Coordinates of C-alpha atoms in Angstrom, one line a residue:
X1 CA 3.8 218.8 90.7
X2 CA 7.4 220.6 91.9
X3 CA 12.6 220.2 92.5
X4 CA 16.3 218.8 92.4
X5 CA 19.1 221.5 93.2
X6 CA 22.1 221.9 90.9
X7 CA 25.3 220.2 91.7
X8 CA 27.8 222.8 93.3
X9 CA 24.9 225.0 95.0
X10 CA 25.9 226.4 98.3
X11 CA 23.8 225.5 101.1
X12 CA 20.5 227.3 102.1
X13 CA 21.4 230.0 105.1
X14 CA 20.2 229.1 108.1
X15 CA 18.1 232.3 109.2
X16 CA 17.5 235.5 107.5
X17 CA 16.5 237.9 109.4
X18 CA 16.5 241.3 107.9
X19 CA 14.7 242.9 104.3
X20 CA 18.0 244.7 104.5
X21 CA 19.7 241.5 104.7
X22 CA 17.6 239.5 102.4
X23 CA 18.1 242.0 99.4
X24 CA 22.0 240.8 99.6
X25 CA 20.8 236.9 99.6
X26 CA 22.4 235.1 96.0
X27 CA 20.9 232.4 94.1
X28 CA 19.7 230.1 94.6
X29 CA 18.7 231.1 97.6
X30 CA 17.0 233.7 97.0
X31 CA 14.4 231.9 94.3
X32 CA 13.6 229.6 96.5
X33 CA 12.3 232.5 98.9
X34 CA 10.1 233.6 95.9
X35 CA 8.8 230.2 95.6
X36 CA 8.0 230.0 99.5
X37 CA 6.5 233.6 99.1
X38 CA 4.6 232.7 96.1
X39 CA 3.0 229.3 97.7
X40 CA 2.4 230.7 101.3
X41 CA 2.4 234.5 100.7
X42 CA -0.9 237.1 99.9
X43 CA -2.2 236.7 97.0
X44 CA 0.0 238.4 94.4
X45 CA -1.9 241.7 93.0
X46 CA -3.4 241.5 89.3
X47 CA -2.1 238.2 88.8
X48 CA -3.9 236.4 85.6
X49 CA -4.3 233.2 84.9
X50 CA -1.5 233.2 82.0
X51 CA 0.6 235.3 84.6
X52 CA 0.4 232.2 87.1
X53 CA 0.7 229.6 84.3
X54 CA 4.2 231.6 83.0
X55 CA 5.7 231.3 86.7
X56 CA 5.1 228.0 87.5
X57 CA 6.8 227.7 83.7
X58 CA 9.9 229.2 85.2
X59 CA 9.7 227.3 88.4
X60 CA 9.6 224.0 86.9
X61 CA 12.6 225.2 84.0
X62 CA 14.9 226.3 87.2
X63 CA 13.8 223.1 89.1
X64 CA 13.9 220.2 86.4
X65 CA 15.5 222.0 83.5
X66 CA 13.9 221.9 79.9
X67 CA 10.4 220.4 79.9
X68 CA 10.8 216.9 78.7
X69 CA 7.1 215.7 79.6
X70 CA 4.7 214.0 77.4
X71 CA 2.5 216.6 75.7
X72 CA -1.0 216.7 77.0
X73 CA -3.4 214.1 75.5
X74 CA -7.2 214.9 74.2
X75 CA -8.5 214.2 77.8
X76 CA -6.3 216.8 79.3
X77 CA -7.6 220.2 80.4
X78 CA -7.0 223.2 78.6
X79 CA -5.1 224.5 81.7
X80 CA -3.2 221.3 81.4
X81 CA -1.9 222.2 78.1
X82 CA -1.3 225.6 78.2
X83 CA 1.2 224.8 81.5
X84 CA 3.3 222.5 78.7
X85 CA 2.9 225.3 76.3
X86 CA 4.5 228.1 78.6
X87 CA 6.8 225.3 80.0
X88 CA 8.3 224.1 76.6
X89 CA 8.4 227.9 74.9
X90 CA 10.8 227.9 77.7
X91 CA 13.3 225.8 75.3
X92 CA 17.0 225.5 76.9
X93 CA 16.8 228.4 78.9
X94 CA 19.3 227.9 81.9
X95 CA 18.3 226.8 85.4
X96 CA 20.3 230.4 86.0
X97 CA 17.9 232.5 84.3
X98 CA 14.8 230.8 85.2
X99 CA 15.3 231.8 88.5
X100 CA 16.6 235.2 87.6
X101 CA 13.4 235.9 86.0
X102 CA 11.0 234.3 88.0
X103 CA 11.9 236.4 91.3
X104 CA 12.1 239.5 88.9
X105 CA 8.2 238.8 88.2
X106 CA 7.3 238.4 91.9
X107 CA 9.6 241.9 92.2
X108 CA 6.9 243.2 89.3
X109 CA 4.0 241.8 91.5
X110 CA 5.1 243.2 94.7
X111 CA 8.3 245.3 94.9
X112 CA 7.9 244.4 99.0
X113 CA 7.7 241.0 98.8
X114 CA 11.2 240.5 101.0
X115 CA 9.6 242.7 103.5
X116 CA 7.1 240.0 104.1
X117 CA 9.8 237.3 104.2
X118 CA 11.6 239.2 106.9
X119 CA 8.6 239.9 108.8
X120 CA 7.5 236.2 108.9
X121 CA 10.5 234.7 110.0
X122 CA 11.3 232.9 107.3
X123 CA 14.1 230.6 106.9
X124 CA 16.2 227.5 105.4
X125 CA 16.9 225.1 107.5
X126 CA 20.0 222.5 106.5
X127 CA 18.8 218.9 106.1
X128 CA 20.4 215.8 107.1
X129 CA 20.8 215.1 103.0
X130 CA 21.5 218.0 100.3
X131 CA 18.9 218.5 97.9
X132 CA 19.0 217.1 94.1
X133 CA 19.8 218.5 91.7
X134 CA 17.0 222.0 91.1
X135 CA 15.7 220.9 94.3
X136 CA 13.8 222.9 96.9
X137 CA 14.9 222.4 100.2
X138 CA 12.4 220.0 101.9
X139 CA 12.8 221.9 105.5
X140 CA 11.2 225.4 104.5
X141 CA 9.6 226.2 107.7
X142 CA 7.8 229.5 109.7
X143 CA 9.4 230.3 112.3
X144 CA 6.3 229.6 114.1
X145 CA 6.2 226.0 113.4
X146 CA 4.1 225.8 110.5
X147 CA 4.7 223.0 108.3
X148 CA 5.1 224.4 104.5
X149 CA 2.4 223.2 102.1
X150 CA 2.7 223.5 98.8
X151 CA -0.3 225.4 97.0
X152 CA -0.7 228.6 98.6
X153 CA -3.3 232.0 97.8
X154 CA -1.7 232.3 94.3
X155 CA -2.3 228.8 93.2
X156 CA 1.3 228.7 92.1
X157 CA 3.8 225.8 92.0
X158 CA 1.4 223.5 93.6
X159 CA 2.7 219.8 94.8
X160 CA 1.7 216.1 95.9
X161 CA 2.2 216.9 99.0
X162 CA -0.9 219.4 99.0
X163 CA -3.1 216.7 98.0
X164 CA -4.2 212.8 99.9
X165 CA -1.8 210.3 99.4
X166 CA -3.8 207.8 97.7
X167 CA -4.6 210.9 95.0
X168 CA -0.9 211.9 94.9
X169 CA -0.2 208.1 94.2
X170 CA -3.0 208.0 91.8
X171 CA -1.0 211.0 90.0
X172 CA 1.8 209.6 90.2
X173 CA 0.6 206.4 88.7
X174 CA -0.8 208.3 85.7
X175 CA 2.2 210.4 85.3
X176 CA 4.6 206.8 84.7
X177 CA 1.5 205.3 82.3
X178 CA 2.0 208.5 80.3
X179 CA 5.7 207.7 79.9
X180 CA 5.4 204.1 78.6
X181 CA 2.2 204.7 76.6
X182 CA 4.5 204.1 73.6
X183 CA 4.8 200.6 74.7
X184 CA 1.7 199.1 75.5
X185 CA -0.2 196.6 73.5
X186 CA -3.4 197.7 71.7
X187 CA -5.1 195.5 74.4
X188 CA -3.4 197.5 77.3
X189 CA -4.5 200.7 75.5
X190 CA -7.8 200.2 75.2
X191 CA -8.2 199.6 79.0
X192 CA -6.1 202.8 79.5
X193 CA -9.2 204.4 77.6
X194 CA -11.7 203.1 79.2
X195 CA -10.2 203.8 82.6
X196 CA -9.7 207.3 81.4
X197 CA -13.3 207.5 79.4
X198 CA -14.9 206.6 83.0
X199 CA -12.6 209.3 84.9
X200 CA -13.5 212.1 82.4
X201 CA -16.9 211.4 83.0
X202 CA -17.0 210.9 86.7
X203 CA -15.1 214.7 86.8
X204 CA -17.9 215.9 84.8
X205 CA -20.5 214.7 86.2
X206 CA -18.6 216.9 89.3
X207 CA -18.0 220.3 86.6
X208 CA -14.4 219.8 86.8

């Protein structure tokens, strides 16, 4: 759900201004302005399904580096495991090129896309601490005011924050069961199942 900047990154600029200007803007910078256009931004023009599956791939390779997640149980949905897929075909690729190629595919989408940028307002603001490591700045703000979220009309990149706190804590929960699933007594795993027996039912019972 979303990223920890790379040591030795230089700071996000503090206003951009210009589509003129904002052609110039270097990486990372100028991903994470895909990223903002990508979550808050029209929708992107014929974008499939795997099309939004492969860029939120990239994101999460330029923002946590090679996917080292559990892969997606039986109970998982098929969306579920075709994220993992496109995220691990990604292999080693750098945090570098991930970025390259994920703005170059919002540039396929809509060549204008800066023009948007510029004529929102836009910017970076500094925080009190620098990001981690792949990290998007936390202060991406309109220069109206609005607060960023963090699914926008393209479904892409979408985050805890989007969501209630007691279901991003849920997630969250789930997430660091997956990890230590290796470790848990037969006893604890068969709770684990029925917890998750019960879920898959109650989300069917609402056609998810």
């Amino acid at each position: 759900e979303l990223c920890r900047g790379r040591p030795g990154a230089p700071p996000p600029p503090a206003m951009l201004k210009s589509a003129s200007s904002l052609a110039t803007v270097s990486y990372p910078e100028k991903f994470h302005l895909a990223v903002h256009y990508a979550n808050h931004g029209p929708p992107l023009p014929s974008l499939s399904d795997a099309d939004r599956i492969l860029l939120e791939a990239l994101q999460m390779q330029a923002m946590d580096g090679p996917c080292d997640k559990p892969r997606p149980g039986m109970w998982d949905s098929a969306e579920a495991k075709a994220k993992y897929e496109a995220w691990k075909r990604l292999g080693n690729m750098s945090a570098a090129e991930a970025m390259h190629l994920y703005v170059q595919a919002i540039e396929v989408f809509n060549a204008q896309w800066l023009e948007w940028i510029s004529q929102n307002g836009v910017h970076v603001e500094n925080g009190a601490q620098q990001p981690a490591a792949g990290e998007l700045p936390k202060a991406l703000r309109v220069s109206n005011g609005v607060a960023p979220h963090t699914g926008g009309a393209n479904g892409i990149g979408a985050r805890q924050g989007a969501v209630p706190k007691p279901v991003a804590a849920a997630l969250t929960a789930v997430r660091e069961l997956q990890k230590s699933v290796a470790t848990l007594s037969p006893e604890h795993l068969q709770m684990v199942r029925a917890e998750c027996d019960a879920l898959s039912r109650a989300l069917q019972e609402r056609g998810v």
